[in-house]
JSON list of C-alpha atoms in Angstrom, two decimals:
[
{"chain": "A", "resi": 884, "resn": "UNK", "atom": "CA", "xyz": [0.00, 0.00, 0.00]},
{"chain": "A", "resi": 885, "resn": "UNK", "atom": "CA", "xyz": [2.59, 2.39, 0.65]},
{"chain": "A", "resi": 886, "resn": "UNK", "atom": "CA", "xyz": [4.21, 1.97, -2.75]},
{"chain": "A", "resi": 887, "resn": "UNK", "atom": "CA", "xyz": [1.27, 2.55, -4.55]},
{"chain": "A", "resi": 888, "resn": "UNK", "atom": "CA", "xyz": [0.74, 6.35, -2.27]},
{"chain": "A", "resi": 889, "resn": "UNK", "atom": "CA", "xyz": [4.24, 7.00, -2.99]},
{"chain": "A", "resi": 890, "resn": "UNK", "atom": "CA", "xyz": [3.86, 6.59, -7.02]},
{"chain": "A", "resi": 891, "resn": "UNK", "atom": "CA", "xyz": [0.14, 8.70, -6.62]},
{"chain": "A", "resi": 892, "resn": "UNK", "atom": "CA", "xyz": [2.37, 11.49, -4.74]},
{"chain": "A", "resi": 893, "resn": "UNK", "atom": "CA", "xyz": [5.08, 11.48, -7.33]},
{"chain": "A", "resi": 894, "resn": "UNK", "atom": "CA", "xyz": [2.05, 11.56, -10.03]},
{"chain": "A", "resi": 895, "resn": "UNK", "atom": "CA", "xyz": [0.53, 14.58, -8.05]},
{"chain": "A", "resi": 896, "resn": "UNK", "atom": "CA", "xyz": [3.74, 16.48, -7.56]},
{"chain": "A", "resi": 897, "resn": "UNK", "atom": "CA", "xyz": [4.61, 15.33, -11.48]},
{"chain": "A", "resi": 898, "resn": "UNK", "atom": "CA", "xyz": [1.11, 17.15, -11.92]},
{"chain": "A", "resi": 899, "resn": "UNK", "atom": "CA", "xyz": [1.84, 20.20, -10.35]},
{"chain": "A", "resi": 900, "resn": "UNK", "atom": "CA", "xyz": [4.46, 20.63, -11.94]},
{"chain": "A", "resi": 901, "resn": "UNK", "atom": "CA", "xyz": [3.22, 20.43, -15.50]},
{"chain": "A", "resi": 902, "resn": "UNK", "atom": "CA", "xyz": [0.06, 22.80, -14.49]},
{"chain": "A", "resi": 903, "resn": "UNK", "atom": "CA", "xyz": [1.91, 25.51, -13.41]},
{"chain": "A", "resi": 904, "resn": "UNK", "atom": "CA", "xyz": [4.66, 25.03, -16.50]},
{"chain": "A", "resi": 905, "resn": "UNK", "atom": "CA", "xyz": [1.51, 25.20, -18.66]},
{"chain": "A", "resi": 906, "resn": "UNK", "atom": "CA", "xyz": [0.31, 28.44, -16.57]},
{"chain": "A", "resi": 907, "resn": "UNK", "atom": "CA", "xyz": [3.35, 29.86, -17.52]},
{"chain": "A", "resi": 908, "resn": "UNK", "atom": "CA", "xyz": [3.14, 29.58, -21.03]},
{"chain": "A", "resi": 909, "resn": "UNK", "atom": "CA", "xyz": [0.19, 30.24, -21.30]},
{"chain": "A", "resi": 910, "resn": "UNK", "atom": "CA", "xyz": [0.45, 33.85, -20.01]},
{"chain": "A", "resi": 911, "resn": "UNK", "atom": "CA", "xyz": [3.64, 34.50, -21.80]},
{"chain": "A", "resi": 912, "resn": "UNK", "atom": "CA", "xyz": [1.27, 34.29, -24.82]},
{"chain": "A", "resi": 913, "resn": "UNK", "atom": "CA", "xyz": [-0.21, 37.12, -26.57]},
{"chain": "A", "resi": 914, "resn": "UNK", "atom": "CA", "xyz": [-3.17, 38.90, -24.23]},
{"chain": "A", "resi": 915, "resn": "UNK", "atom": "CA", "xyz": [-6.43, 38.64, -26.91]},
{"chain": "A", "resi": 916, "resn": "UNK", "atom": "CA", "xyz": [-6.94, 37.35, -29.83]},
{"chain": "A", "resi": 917, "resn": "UNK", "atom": "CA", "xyz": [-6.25, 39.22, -33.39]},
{"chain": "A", "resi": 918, "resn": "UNK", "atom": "CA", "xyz": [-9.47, 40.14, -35.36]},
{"chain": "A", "resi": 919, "resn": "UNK", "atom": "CA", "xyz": [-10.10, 41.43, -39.11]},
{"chain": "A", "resi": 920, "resn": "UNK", "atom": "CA", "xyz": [-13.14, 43.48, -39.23]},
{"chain": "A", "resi": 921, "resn": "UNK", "atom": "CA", "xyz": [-14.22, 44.66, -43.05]},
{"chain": "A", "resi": 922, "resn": "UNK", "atom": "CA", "xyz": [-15.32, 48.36, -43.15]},
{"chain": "A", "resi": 923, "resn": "UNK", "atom": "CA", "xyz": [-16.67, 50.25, -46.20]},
{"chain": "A", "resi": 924, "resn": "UNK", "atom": "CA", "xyz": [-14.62, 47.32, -47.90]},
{"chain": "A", "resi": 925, "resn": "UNK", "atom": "CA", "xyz": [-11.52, 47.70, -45.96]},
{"chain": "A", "resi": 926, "resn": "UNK", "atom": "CA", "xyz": [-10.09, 45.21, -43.70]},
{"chain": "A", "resi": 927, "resn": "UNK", "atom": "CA", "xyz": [-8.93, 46.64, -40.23]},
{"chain": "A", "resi": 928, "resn": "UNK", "atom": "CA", "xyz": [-6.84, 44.54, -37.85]},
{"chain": "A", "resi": 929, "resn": "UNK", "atom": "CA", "xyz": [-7.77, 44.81, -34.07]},
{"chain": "A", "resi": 930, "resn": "UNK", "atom": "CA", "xyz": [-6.48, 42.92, -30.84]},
{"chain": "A", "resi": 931, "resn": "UNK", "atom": "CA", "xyz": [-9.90, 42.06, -29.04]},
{"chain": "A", "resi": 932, "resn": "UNK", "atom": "CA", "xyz": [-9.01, 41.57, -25.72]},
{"chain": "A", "resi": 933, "resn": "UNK", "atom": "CA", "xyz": [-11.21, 41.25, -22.05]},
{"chain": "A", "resi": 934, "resn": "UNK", "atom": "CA", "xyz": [-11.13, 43.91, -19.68]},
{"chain": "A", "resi": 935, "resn": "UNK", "atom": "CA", "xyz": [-13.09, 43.55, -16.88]},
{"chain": "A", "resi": 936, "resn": "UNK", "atom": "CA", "xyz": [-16.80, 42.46, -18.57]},
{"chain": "A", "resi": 937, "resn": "UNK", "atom": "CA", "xyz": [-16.23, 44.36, -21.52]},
{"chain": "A", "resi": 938, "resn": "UNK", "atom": "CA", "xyz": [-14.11, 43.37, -24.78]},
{"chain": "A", "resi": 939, "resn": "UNK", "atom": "CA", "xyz": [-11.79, 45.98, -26.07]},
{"chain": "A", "resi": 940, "resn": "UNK", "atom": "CA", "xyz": [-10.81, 46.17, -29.36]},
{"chain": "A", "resi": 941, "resn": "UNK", "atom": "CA", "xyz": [-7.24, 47.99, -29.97]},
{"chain": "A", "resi": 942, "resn": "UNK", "atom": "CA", "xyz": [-6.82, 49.25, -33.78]},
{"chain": "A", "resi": 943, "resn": "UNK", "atom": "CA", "xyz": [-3.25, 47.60, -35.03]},
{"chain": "A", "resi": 944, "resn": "UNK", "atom": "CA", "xyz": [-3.18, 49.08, -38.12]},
{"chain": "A", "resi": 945, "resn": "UNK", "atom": "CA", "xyz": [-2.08, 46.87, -41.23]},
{"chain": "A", "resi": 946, "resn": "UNK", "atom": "CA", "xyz": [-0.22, 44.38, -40.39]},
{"chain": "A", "resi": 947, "resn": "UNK", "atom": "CA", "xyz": [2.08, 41.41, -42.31]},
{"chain": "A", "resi": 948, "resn": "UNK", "atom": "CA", "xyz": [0.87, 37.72, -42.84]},
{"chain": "A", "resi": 949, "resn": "UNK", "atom": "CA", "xyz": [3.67, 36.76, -41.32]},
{"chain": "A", "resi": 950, "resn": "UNK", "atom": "CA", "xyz": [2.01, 38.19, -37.42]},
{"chain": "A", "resi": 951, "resn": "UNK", "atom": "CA", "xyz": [-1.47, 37.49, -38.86]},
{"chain": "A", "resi": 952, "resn": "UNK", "atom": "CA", "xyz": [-0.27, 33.64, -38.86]},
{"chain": "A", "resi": 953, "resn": "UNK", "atom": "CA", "xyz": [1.46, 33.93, -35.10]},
{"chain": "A", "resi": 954, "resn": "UNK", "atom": "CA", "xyz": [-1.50, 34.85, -33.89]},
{"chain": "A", "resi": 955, "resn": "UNK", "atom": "CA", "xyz": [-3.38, 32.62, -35.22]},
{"chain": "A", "resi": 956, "resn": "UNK", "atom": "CA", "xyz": [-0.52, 29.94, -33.94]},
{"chain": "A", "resi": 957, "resn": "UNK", "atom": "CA", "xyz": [-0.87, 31.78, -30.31]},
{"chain": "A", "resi": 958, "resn": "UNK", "atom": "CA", "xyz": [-4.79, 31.19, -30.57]},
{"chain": "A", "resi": 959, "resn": "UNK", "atom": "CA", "xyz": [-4.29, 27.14, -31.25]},
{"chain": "A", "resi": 960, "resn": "UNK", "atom": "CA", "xyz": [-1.84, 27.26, -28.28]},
{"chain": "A", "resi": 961, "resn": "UNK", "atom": "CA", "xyz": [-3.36, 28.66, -26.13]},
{"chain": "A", "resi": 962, "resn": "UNK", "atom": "CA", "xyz": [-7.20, 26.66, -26.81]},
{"chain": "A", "resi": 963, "resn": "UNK", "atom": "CA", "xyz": [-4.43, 23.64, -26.49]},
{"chain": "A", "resi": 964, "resn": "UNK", "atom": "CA", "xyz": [-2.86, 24.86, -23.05]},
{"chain": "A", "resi": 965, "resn": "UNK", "atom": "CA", "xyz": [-6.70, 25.45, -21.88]},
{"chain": "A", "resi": 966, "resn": "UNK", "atom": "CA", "xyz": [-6.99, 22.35, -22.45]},
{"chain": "A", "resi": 967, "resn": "UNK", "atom": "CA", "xyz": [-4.23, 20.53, -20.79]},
{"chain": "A", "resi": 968, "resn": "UNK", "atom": "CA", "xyz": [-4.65, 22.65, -17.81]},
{"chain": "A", "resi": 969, "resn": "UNK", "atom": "CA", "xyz": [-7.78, 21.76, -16.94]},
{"chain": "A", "resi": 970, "resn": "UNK", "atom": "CA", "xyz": [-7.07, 18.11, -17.49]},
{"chain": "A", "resi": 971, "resn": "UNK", "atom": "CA", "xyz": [-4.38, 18.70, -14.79]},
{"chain": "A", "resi": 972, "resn": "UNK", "atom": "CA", "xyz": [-6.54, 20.39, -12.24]},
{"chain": "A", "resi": 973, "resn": "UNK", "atom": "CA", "xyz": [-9.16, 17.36, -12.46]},
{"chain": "A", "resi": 974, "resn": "UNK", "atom": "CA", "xyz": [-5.83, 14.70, -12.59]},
{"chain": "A", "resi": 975, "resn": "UNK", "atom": "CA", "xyz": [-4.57, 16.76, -9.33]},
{"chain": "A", "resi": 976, "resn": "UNK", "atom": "CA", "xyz": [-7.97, 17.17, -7.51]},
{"chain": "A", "resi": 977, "resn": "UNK", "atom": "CA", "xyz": [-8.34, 13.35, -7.97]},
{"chain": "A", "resi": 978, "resn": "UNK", "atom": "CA", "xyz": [-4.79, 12.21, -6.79]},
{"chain": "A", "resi": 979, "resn": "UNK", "atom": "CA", "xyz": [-5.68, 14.62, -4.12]},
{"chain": "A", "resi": 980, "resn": "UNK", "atom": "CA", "xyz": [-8.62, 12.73, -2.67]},
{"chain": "A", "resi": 981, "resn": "UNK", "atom": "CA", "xyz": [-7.20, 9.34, -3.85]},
{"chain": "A", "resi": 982, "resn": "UNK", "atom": "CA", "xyz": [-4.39, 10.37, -0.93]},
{"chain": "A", "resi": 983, "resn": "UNK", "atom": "CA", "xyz": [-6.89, 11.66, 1.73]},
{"chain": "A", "resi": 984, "resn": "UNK", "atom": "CA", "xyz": [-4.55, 15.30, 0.79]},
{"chain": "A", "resi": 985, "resn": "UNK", "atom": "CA", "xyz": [-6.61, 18.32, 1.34]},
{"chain": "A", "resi": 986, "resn": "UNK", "atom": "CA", "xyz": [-6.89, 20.78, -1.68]},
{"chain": "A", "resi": 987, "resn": "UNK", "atom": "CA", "xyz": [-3.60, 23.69, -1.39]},
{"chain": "A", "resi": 988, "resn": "UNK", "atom": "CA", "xyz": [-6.18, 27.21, -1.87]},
{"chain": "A", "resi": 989, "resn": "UNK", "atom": "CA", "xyz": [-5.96, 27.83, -5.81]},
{"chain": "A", "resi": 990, "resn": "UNK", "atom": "CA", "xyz": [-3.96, 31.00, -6.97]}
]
């Protein structure tokens, strides 16, 4: 028995590990997310962004393909890191209660 709680606590603190790493990058990411809006024919490029409960939109002007694509890229990333992170928080709130461990108050 003792074996198996030490491999859950290296699984939790592997865990814990990986959800703050993916915390990390995940606000070292671009804030918003870029979008085109088409005006009397023209297309504007904005950063739409939360504030608060309100979006913001800040004007970028034109910019190259080249960002228009890293953007994008930061937008799959960070729908991906969503993801894993809140496959970690269940994986760590489970290991948790599998070890009897009380719950550390969440940043």
């Amino acid at each position: 028995m003792r074996q198996i709680k030490a491999i859950l606590r290296e699984e939790l603190g592997h865990s814990k590990r990986m959800l703050q790493k993916y915390e990390k990058a995940l606000k070292k990411l671009p804030k918003g997310s870029l979008v085109v809006k088409n005006i009397n024919g023209k297309d504007y490029c904005y950063l739409a962004y939360r504030g608060g409960n309100k979006v913001h939109f800040k004007y970028l002007g034109k910019i190259p393909d080249e960002d228009i694509q890293e953007y994008q890229e930061a937008k799959e990333k960070k729908k991906q890191y969503r993801g894993f992170i809140k496959d970690l928080k269940e994986q760590v709130a489970f290991l948790q209660r599998a070890l009897n461990e009380k719950a550390a108050p969440a940043n």
